[in-house]
């Protein structure tokens, strides 16, 4: 497993590009270099290596599924619980994640397969589900972004 390659894999919510190389992901999607990516992590222990979870929100972060939190440090991180995605992610511990569609458009399998370095197939195939919910965490406040 090479952390610099761009992988096409089924995530919890949609088909996504995954990589530990943010520049490679930005090039793959023709995305502006400064725009941040969501980070998918395989466990709460890995999450702790990126940021501290505000005490008031610890239970929420531990229990929810298909939810991304934007932490006070500015990072958007999702703890993956979907078993098939988790099997892939455990090999890396974490990865940057983005949808595999062209910016601003819907899923296009031909585009995704063409742009990815490695394609990770599962027995369920590729599918799109409703996007993850995104919350911004403050020390006490919680604001829904999506």
PDB file of C-alpha atoms in Angstrom, residues 21-143:
ATOM      1  CA  UNK A  21      -1.137  12.866  -0.352  1.00  0.00           C
ATOM      2  CA  UNK A  22      -3.356  15.976  -0.466  1.00  0.00           C
ATOM      3  CA  UNK A  23      -1.560  17.369  -3.530  1.00  0.00           C
ATOM      4  CA  UNK A  24      -2.246  14.202  -5.537  1.00  0.00           C
ATOM      5  CA  UNK A  25      -5.945  14.385  -4.587  1.00  0.00           C
ATOM      6  CA  UNK A  26      -6.128  18.059  -5.580  1.00  0.00           C
ATOM      7  CA  UNK A  27      -4.548  17.278  -8.969  1.00  0.00           C
ATOM      8  CA  UNK A  28      -6.917  14.342  -9.508  1.00  0.00           C
ATOM      9  CA  UNK A  29     -10.000  16.527  -9.008  1.00  0.00           C
ATOM     10  CA  UNK A  30      -8.578  19.742 -10.536  1.00  0.00           C
ATOM     11  CA  UNK A  31      -9.251  21.388  -7.210  1.00  0.00           C
ATOM     12  CA  UNK A  32      -7.608  24.562  -5.831  1.00  0.00           C
ATOM     13  CA  UNK A  33      -4.503  23.652  -3.775  1.00  0.00           C
ATOM     14  CA  UNK A  34      -5.528  25.584  -0.651  1.00  0.00           C
ATOM     15  CA  UNK A  35      -8.955  23.985  -0.254  1.00  0.00           C
ATOM     16  CA  UNK A  36      -8.846  21.521   2.673  1.00  0.00           C
ATOM     17  CA  UNK A  37      -9.928  17.882   2.523  1.00  0.00           C
ATOM     18  CA  UNK A  38     -11.894  15.836   4.992  1.00  0.00           C
ATOM     19  CA  UNK A  39      -9.769  13.377   6.951  1.00  0.00           C
ATOM     20  CA  UNK A  40     -11.106   9.851   7.514  1.00  0.00           C
ATOM     21  CA  UNK A  41      -9.635   7.999  10.495  1.00  0.00           C
ATOM     22  CA  UNK A  42      -9.953   4.362  11.538  1.00  0.00           C
ATOM     23  CA  UNK A  43     -10.378   4.877  15.296  1.00  0.00           C
ATOM     24  CA  UNK A  44     -10.763   7.334  18.136  1.00  0.00           C
ATOM     25  CA  UNK A  45      -7.101   6.754  19.003  1.00  0.00           C
ATOM     26  CA  UNK A  46      -6.066   7.944  15.547  1.00  0.00           C
ATOM     27  CA  UNK A  47      -8.416  10.942  15.927  1.00  0.00           C
ATOM     28  CA  UNK A  48      -6.521  11.913  19.094  1.00  0.00           C
ATOM     29  CA  UNK A  49      -3.306  12.171  17.103  1.00  0.00           C
ATOM     30  CA  UNK A  50      -4.868  14.972  15.010  1.00  0.00           C
ATOM     31  CA  UNK A  51      -6.845  17.002  17.523  1.00  0.00           C
ATOM     32  CA  UNK A  52      -8.390  17.146  20.951  1.00  0.00           C
ATOM     33  CA  UNK A  53     -12.146  16.537  21.149  1.00  0.00           C
ATOM     34  CA  UNK A  54     -13.866  19.202  23.297  1.00  0.00           C
ATOM     35  CA  UNK A  55     -14.988  17.563  26.553  1.00  0.00           C
ATOM     36  CA  UNK A  56     -18.620  18.579  26.038  1.00  0.00           C
ATOM     37  CA  UNK A  57     -18.796  16.640  22.710  1.00  0.00           C
ATOM     38  CA  UNK A  58     -16.872  13.421  23.493  1.00  0.00           C
ATOM     39  CA  UNK A  59     -19.941  11.144  23.721  1.00  0.00           C
ATOM     40  CA  UNK A  60     -21.408  12.555  20.518  1.00  0.00           C
ATOM     41  CA  UNK A  61     -18.186  12.022  18.561  1.00  0.00           C
ATOM     42  CA  UNK A  62     -17.855   8.475  19.877  1.00  0.00           C
ATOM     43  CA  UNK A  63     -21.438   7.398  19.090  1.00  0.00           C
ATOM     44  CA  UNK A  64     -22.484   8.950  15.779  1.00  0.00           C
ATOM     45  CA  UNK A  65     -22.129   7.394  12.333  1.00  0.00           C
ATOM     46  CA  UNK A  66     -21.806   8.998   8.904  1.00  0.00           C
ATOM     47  CA  UNK A  67     -20.982  12.318  10.549  1.00  0.00           C
ATOM     48  CA  UNK A  68     -18.049  14.657  10.044  1.00  0.00           C
ATOM     49  CA  UNK A  69     -16.977  17.117  12.710  1.00  0.00           C
ATOM     50  CA  UNK A  70     -15.054  20.325  12.100  1.00  0.00           C
ATOM     51  CA  UNK A  71     -12.921  20.775  15.203  1.00  0.00           C
ATOM     52  CA  UNK A  72     -11.816  24.090  16.753  1.00  0.00           C
ATOM     53  CA  UNK A  73      -8.375  23.617  15.137  1.00  0.00           C
ATOM     54  CA  UNK A  74     -10.081  23.778  11.707  1.00  0.00           C
ATOM     55  CA  UNK A  75      -9.711  20.122  10.655  1.00  0.00           C
ATOM     56  CA  UNK A  76     -12.746  18.221   9.335  1.00  0.00           C
ATOM     57  CA  UNK A  77     -12.464  14.625  10.562  1.00  0.00           C
ATOM     58  CA  UNK A  78     -14.768  11.602  10.360  1.00  0.00           C
ATOM     59  CA  UNK A  79     -14.275   8.408  12.372  1.00  0.00           C
ATOM     60  CA  UNK A  80     -15.209   5.586   9.985  1.00  0.00           C
ATOM     61  CA  UNK A  81     -17.470   2.818  11.277  1.00  0.00           C
ATOM     62  CA  UNK A  82     -18.632   1.292   7.965  1.00  0.00           C
ATOM     63  CA  UNK A  83     -16.945  -2.118   8.040  1.00  0.00           C
ATOM     64  CA  UNK A  84     -15.926  -2.412   4.378  1.00  0.00           C
ATOM     65  CA  UNK A  85     -14.406   1.073   4.289  1.00  0.00           C
ATOM     66  CA  UNK A  86     -12.783   0.437   7.651  1.00  0.00           C
ATOM     67  CA  UNK A  87     -10.991  -2.686   6.375  1.00  0.00           C
ATOM     68  CA  UNK A  88      -9.290  -0.564   3.725  1.00  0.00           C
ATOM     69  CA  UNK A  89      -8.623   2.382   6.044  1.00  0.00           C
ATOM     70  CA  UNK A  90      -6.976   0.269   8.775  1.00  0.00           C
ATOM     71  CA  UNK A  91      -4.033  -0.321   6.440  1.00  0.00           C
ATOM     72  CA  UNK A  92      -3.278   3.435   6.507  1.00  0.00           C
ATOM     73  CA  UNK A  93      -4.834   4.533   9.860  1.00  0.00           C
ATOM     74  CA  UNK A  94      -6.038   7.748   8.163  1.00  0.00           C
ATOM     75  CA  UNK A  95      -6.439   9.311   4.743  1.00  0.00           C
ATOM     76  CA  UNK A  96      -7.664  12.448   3.078  1.00  0.00           C
ATOM     77  CA  UNK A  97     -11.021  11.811   1.496  1.00  0.00           C
ATOM     78  CA  UNK A  98     -13.107  13.467  -1.197  1.00  0.00           C
ATOM     79  CA  UNK A  99     -15.937  12.410  -3.472  1.00  0.00           C
ATOM     80  CA  UNK A 100     -14.886  10.884  -6.767  1.00  0.00           C
ATOM     81  CA  UNK A 101     -17.043  13.122  -8.922  1.00  0.00           C
ATOM     82  CA  UNK A 102     -15.818  16.119 -10.896  1.00  0.00           C
ATOM     83  CA  UNK A 103     -16.088  19.281  -8.775  1.00  0.00           C
ATOM     84  CA  UNK A 104     -19.703  20.409  -8.533  1.00  0.00           C
ATOM     85  CA  UNK A 105     -21.118  17.441 -10.482  1.00  0.00           C
ATOM     86  CA  UNK A 106     -22.627  14.036  -9.724  1.00  0.00           C
ATOM     87  CA  UNK A 107     -20.877  10.669  -9.662  1.00  0.00           C
ATOM     88  CA  UNK A 108     -19.408   9.619 -13.000  1.00  0.00           C
ATOM     89  CA  UNK A 109     -17.903   6.131 -12.824  1.00  0.00           C
ATOM     90  CA  UNK A 110     -15.869   6.560 -16.025  1.00  0.00           C
ATOM     91  CA  UNK A 111     -14.272   9.777 -14.684  1.00  0.00           C
ATOM     92  CA  UNK A 112     -13.523   8.151 -11.321  1.00  0.00           C
ATOM     93  CA  UNK A 113     -11.922   5.025 -12.808  1.00  0.00           C
ATOM     94  CA  UNK A 114      -9.839   7.084 -15.235  1.00  0.00           C
ATOM     95  CA  UNK A 115      -8.470   9.403 -12.531  1.00  0.00           C
ATOM     96  CA  UNK A 116      -7.675   6.847  -9.790  1.00  0.00           C
ATOM     97  CA  UNK A 117      -4.290   5.140  -9.500  1.00  0.00           C
ATOM     98  CA  UNK A 118      -5.766   2.079  -7.735  1.00  0.00           C
ATOM     99  CA  UNK A 119      -9.393   0.879  -7.758  1.00  0.00           C
ATOM    100  CA  UNK A 120     -10.654  -0.955  -4.666  1.00  0.00           C
ATOM    101  CA  UNK A 121     -13.663  -3.090  -5.577  1.00  0.00           C
ATOM    102  CA  UNK A 122     -16.049  -4.637  -3.049  1.00  0.00           C
ATOM    103  CA  UNK A 123     -18.718  -7.270  -3.561  1.00  0.00           C
ATOM    104  CA  UNK A 124     -21.424  -4.567  -3.231  1.00  0.00           C
ATOM    105  CA  UNK A 125     -19.952  -2.487  -6.046  1.00  0.00           C
ATOM    106  CA  UNK A 126     -20.062   1.315  -6.066  1.00  0.00           C
ATOM    107  CA  UNK A 127     -23.098   3.268  -4.830  1.00  0.00           C
ATOM    108  CA  UNK A 128     -24.051   6.755  -3.707  1.00  0.00           C
ATOM    109  CA  UNK A 129     -25.925   7.344  -0.482  1.00  0.00           C
ATOM    110  CA  UNK A 130     -26.955  10.561   1.220  1.00  0.00           C
ATOM    111  CA  UNK A 131     -23.943  12.712   2.163  1.00  0.00           C
ATOM    112  CA  UNK A 132     -22.572  12.771   5.686  1.00  0.00           C
ATOM    113  CA  UNK A 133     -23.827  15.316   8.160  1.00  0.00           C
ATOM    114  CA  UNK A 134     -21.256  17.977   9.070  1.00  0.00           C
ATOM    115  CA  UNK A 135     -21.133  19.728  12.436  1.00  0.00           C
ATOM    116  CA  UNK A 136     -18.790  22.467  13.618  1.00  0.00           C
ATOM    117  CA  UNK A 137     -17.728  21.951  17.221  1.00  0.00           C
ATOM    118  CA  UNK A 138     -16.959  24.747  19.622  1.00  0.00           C
ATOM    119  CA  UNK A 139     -15.980  24.286  23.247  1.00  0.00           C
ATOM    120  CA  UNK A 140     -19.686  23.985  24.093  1.00  0.00           C
ATOM    121  CA  UNK A 141     -21.656  24.918  20.986  1.00  0.00           C
ATOM    122  CA  UNK A 142     -22.556  22.675  18.094  1.00  0.00           C
ATOM    123  CA  UNK A 143     -23.526  24.122  14.701  1.00  0.00           C
TER     124      UNK A 143
END
